[in-house]
mmCIF file of C-alpha atoms in Angstrom:
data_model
loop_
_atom_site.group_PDB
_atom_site.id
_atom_site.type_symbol
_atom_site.label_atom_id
_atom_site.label_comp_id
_atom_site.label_asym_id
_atom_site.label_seq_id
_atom_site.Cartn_x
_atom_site.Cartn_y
_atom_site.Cartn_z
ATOM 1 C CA UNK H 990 -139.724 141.061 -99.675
ATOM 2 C CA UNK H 991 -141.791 138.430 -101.052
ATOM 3 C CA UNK H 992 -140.898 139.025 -104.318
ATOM 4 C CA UNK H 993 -137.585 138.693 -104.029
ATOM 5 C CA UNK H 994 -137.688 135.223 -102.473
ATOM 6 C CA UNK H 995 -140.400 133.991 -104.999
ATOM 7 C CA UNK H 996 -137.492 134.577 -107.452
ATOM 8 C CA UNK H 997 -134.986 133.199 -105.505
ATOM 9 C CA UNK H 998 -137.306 129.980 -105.004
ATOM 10 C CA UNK H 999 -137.890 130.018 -109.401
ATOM 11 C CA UNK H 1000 -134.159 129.859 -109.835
ATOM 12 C CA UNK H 1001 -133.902 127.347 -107.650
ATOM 13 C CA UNK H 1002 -135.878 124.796 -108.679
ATOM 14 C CA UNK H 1003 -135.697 125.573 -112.374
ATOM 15 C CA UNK H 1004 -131.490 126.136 -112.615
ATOM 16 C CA UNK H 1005 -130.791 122.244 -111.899
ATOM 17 C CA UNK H 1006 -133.372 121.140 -114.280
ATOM 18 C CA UNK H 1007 -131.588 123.388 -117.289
ATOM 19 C CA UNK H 1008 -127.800 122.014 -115.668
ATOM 20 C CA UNK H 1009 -129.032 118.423 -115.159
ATOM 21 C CA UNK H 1010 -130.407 117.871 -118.472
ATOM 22 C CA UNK H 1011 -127.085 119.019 -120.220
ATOM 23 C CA UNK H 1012 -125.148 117.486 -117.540
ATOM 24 C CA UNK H 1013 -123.765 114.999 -120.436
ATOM 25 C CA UNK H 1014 -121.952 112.607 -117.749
ATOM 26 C CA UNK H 1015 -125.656 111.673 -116.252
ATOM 27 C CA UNK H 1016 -126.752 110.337 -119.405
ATOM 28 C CA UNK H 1017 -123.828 108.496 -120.132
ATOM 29 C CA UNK H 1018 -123.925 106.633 -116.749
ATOM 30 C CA UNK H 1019 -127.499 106.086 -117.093
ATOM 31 C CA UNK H 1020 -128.086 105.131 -121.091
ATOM 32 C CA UNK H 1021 -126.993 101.839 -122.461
ATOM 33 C CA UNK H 1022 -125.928 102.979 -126.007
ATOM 34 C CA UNK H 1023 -125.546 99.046 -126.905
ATOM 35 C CA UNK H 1024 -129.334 98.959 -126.962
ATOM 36 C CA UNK H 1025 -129.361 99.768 -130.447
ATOM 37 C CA UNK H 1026 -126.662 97.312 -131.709
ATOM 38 C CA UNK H 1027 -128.202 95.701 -134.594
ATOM 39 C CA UNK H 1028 -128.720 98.436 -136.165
ATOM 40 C CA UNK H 1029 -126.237 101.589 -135.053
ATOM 41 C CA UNK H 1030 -122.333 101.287 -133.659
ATOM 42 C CA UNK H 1031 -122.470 102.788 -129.612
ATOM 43 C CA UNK H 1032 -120.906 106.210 -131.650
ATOM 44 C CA UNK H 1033 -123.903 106.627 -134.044
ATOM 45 C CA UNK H 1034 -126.330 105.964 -131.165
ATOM 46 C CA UNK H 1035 -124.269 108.549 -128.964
ATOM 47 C CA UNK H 1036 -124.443 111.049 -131.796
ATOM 48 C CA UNK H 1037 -128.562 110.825 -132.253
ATOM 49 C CA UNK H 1038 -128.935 111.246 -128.211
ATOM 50 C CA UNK H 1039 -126.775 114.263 -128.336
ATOM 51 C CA UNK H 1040 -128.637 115.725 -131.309
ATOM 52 C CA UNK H 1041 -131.534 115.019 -128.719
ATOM 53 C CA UNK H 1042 -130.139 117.230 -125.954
ATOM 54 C CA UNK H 1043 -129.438 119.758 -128.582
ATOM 55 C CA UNK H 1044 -133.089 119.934 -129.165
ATOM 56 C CA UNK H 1045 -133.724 121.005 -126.390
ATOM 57 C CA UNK H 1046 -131.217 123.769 -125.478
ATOM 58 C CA UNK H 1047 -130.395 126.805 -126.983
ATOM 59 C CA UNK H 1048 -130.068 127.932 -129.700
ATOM 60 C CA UNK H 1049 -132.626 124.699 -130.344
ATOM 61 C CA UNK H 1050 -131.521 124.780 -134.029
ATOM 62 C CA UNK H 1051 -131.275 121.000 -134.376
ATOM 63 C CA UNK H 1052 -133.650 119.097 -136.156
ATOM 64 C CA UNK H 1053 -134.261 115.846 -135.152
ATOM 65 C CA UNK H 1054 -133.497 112.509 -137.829
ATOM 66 C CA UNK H 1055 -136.758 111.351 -138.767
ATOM 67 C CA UNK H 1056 -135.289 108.073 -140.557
ATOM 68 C CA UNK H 1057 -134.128 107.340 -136.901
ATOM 69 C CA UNK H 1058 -137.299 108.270 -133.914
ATOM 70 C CA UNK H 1059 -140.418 107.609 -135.001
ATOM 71 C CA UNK H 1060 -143.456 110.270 -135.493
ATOM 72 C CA UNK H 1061 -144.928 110.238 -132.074
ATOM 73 C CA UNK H 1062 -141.210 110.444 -130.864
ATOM 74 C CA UNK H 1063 -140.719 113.870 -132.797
ATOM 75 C CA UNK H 1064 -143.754 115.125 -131.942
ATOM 76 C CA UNK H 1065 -143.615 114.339 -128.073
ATOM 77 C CA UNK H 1066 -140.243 116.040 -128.695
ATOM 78 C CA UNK H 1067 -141.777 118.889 -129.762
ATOM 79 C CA UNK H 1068 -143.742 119.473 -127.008
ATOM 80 C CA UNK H 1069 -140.840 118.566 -124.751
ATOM 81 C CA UNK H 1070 -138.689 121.461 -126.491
ATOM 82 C CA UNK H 1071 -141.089 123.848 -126.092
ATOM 83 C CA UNK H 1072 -141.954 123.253 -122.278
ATOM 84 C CA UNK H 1073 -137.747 124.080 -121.748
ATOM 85 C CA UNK H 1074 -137.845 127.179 -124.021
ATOM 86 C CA UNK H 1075 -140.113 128.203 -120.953
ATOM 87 C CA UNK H 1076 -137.944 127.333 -118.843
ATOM 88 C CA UNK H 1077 -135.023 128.969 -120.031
ATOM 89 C CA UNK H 1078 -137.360 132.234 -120.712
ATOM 90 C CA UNK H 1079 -138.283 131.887 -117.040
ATOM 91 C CA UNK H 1080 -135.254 131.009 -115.885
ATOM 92 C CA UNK H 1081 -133.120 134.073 -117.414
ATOM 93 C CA UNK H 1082 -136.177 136.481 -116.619
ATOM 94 C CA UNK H 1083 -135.928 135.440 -112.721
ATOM 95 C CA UNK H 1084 -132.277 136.332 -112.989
ATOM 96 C CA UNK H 1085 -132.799 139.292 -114.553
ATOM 97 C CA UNK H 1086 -135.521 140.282 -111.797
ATOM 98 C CA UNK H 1087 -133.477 139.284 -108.745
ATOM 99 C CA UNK H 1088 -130.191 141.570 -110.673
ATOM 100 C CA UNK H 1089 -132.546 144.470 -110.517
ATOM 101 C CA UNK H 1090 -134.393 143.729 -107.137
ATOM 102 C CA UNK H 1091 -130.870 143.795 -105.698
ATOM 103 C CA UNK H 1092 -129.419 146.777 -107.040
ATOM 104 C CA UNK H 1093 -132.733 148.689 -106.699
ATOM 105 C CA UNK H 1094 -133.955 147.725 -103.225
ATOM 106 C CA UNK H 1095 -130.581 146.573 -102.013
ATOM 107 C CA UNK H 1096 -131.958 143.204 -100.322
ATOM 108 C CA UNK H 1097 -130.099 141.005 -98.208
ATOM 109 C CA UNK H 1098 -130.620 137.986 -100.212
ATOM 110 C CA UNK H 1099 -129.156 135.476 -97.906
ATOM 111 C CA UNK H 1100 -132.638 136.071 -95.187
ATOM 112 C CA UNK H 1101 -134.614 135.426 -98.100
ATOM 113 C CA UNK H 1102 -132.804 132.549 -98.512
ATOM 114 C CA UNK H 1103 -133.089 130.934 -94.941
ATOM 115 C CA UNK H 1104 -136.500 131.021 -95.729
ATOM 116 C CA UNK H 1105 -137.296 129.983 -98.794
ATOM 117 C CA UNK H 1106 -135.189 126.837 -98.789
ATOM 118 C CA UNK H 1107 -136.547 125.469 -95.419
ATOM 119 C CA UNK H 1108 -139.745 125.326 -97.148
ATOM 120 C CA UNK H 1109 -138.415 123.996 -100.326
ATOM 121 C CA UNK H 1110 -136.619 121.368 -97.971
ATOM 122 C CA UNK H 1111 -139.954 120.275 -96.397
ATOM 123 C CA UNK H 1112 -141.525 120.300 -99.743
ATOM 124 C CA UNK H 1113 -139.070 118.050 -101.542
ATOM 125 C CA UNK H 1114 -139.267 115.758 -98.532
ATOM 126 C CA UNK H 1115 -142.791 115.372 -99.344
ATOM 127 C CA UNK H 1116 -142.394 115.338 -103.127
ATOM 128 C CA UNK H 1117 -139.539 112.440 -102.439
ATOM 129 C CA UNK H 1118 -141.990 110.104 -100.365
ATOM 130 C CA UNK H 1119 -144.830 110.245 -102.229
ATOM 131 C CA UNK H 1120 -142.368 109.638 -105.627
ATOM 132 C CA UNK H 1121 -141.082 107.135 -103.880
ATOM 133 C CA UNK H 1122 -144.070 104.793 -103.074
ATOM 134 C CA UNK H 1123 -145.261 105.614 -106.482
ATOM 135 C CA UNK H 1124 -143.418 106.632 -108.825
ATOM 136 C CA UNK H 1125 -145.697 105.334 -111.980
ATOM 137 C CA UNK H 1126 -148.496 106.795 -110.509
ATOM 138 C CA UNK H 1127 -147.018 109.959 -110.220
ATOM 139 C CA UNK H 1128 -144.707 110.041 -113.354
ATOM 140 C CA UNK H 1129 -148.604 109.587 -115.388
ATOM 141 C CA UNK H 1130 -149.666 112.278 -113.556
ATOM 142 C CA UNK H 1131 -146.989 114.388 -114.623
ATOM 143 C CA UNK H 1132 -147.197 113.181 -117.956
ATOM 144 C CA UNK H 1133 -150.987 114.184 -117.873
ATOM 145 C CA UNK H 1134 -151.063 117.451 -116.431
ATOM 146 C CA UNK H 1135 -148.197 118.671 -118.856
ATOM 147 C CA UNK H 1136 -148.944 116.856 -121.844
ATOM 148 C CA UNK H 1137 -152.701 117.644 -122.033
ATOM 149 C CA UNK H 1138 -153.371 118.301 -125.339
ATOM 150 C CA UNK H 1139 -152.247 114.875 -126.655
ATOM 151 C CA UNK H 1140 -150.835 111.492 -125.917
ATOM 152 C CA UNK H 1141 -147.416 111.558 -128.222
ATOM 153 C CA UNK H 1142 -146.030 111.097 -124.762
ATOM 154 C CA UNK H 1143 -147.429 107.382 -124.602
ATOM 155 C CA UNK H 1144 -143.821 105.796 -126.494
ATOM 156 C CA UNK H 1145 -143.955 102.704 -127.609
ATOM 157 C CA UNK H 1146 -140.822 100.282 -126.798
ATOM 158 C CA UNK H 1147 -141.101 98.662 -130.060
ATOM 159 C CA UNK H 1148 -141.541 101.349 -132.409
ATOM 160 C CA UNK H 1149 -140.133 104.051 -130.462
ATOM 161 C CA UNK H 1150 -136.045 104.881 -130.834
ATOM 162 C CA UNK H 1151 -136.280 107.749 -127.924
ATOM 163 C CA UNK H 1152 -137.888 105.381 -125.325
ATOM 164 C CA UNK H 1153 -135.120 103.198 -125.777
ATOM 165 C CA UNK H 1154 -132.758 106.046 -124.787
ATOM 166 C CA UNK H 1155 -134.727 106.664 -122.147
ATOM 167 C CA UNK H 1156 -136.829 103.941 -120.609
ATOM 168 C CA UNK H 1157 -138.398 104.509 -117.159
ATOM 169 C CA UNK H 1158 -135.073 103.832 -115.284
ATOM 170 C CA UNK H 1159 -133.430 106.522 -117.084
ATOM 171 C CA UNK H 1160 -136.607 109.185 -116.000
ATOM 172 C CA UNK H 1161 -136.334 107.759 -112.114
ATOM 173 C CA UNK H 1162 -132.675 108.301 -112.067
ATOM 174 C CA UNK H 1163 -132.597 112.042 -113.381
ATOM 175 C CA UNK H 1164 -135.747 112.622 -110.959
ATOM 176 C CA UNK H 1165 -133.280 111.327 -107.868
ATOM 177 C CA UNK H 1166 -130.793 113.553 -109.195
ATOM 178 C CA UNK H 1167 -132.321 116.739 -109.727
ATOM 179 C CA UNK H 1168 -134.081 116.026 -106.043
ATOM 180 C CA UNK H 1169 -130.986 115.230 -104.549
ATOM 181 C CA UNK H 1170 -130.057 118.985 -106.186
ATOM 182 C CA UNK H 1171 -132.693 120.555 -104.429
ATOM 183 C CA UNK H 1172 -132.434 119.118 -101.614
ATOM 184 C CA UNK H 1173 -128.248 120.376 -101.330
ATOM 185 C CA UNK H 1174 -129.807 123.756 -102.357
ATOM 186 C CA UNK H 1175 -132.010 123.807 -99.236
ATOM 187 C CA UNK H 1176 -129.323 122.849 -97.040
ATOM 188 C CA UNK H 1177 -126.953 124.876 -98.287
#
């Protein structure tokens, strides 16, 4: 039914976003701590990034230090944390919905499947091209669209502690990853 594959295609696309942005390897690959030398050792830098991921995962309990990101930083944060509570809501109501469309309908899953991740695959093609001859374009669009009520989003490199941890590089990379995710879904 389509219902069950428009859950199966939610939990798809939204269960590497919630495992890639705890995925505390990635960031270490990807974030210089050493950045913030003059002013923090690579441990106390490490420590303010993972009260960062924190943030924004369950329980999200953790405050973030104001005598270390900036105001626009915490309040872009805020926004941030509450677009992932979403996801997590959405996320753990799919599950619950495809747990119940199972048992109740008893629904071979794996023809939903077939279908909904050859048109995920042809999708994320298309989503992969276009990032790929512009990704600024696109990562201001995405900025835009979600982040429509204000512009805490626009960080500034000089004042800004959380755009240091994460500079566009950092963005690009996780966007490759969580693609490349997809994509292994589809073809799987």
């Amino acid at each position: 039914s389509w219902v069950v594959s428009t859950i199966l295609a939610g939990l798809s696309l939204l269960t590497p976003i919630i495992l890639i942005s705890q995925f505390r390897p990635v960031y270490t690959w990807l974030i210089d701590f050493d950045v913030f030398e003059a002013r923090l050792t690579s441990t106390q830098a490490s420590q303010q990034f993972e009260n960062v991921l924190r943030y924004i995962a369950p329980p999200f309990s953790s405050e973030l230090d104001s005598a270390f990101f900036s105001r626009e930083d915490i309040l872009h944060m805020q926004d941030v944390q509450t677009i992932f509570k979403a996801i997590y809501l959405i996320t753990a109501t799919l599950f619950i919905s495809l747990i119940i469309a199972t048992l109740y309908r008893r629904v071979n899953i794996y023809n939903h499947l077939k279908r909904i991740y050859a048109f995920l695959g042809i999708v994320l093609l298309f989503v992969l091209v276009i990032t790929a001859i512009a990704w600024q374009e696109i990562f201001l669009l995405f900025h835009q669209i979600v982040f429509p009520h204000n512009q805490y989003w626009l960080l500034s490199p000089e004042t800004s502690n959380l755009i240091k941890f994460v500079p566009d590089r950092v963005f690009r990379a996780l966007f490759l990853i969580l693609a490349s995710s997809w994509g292994l879904i589809a073809v799987i």
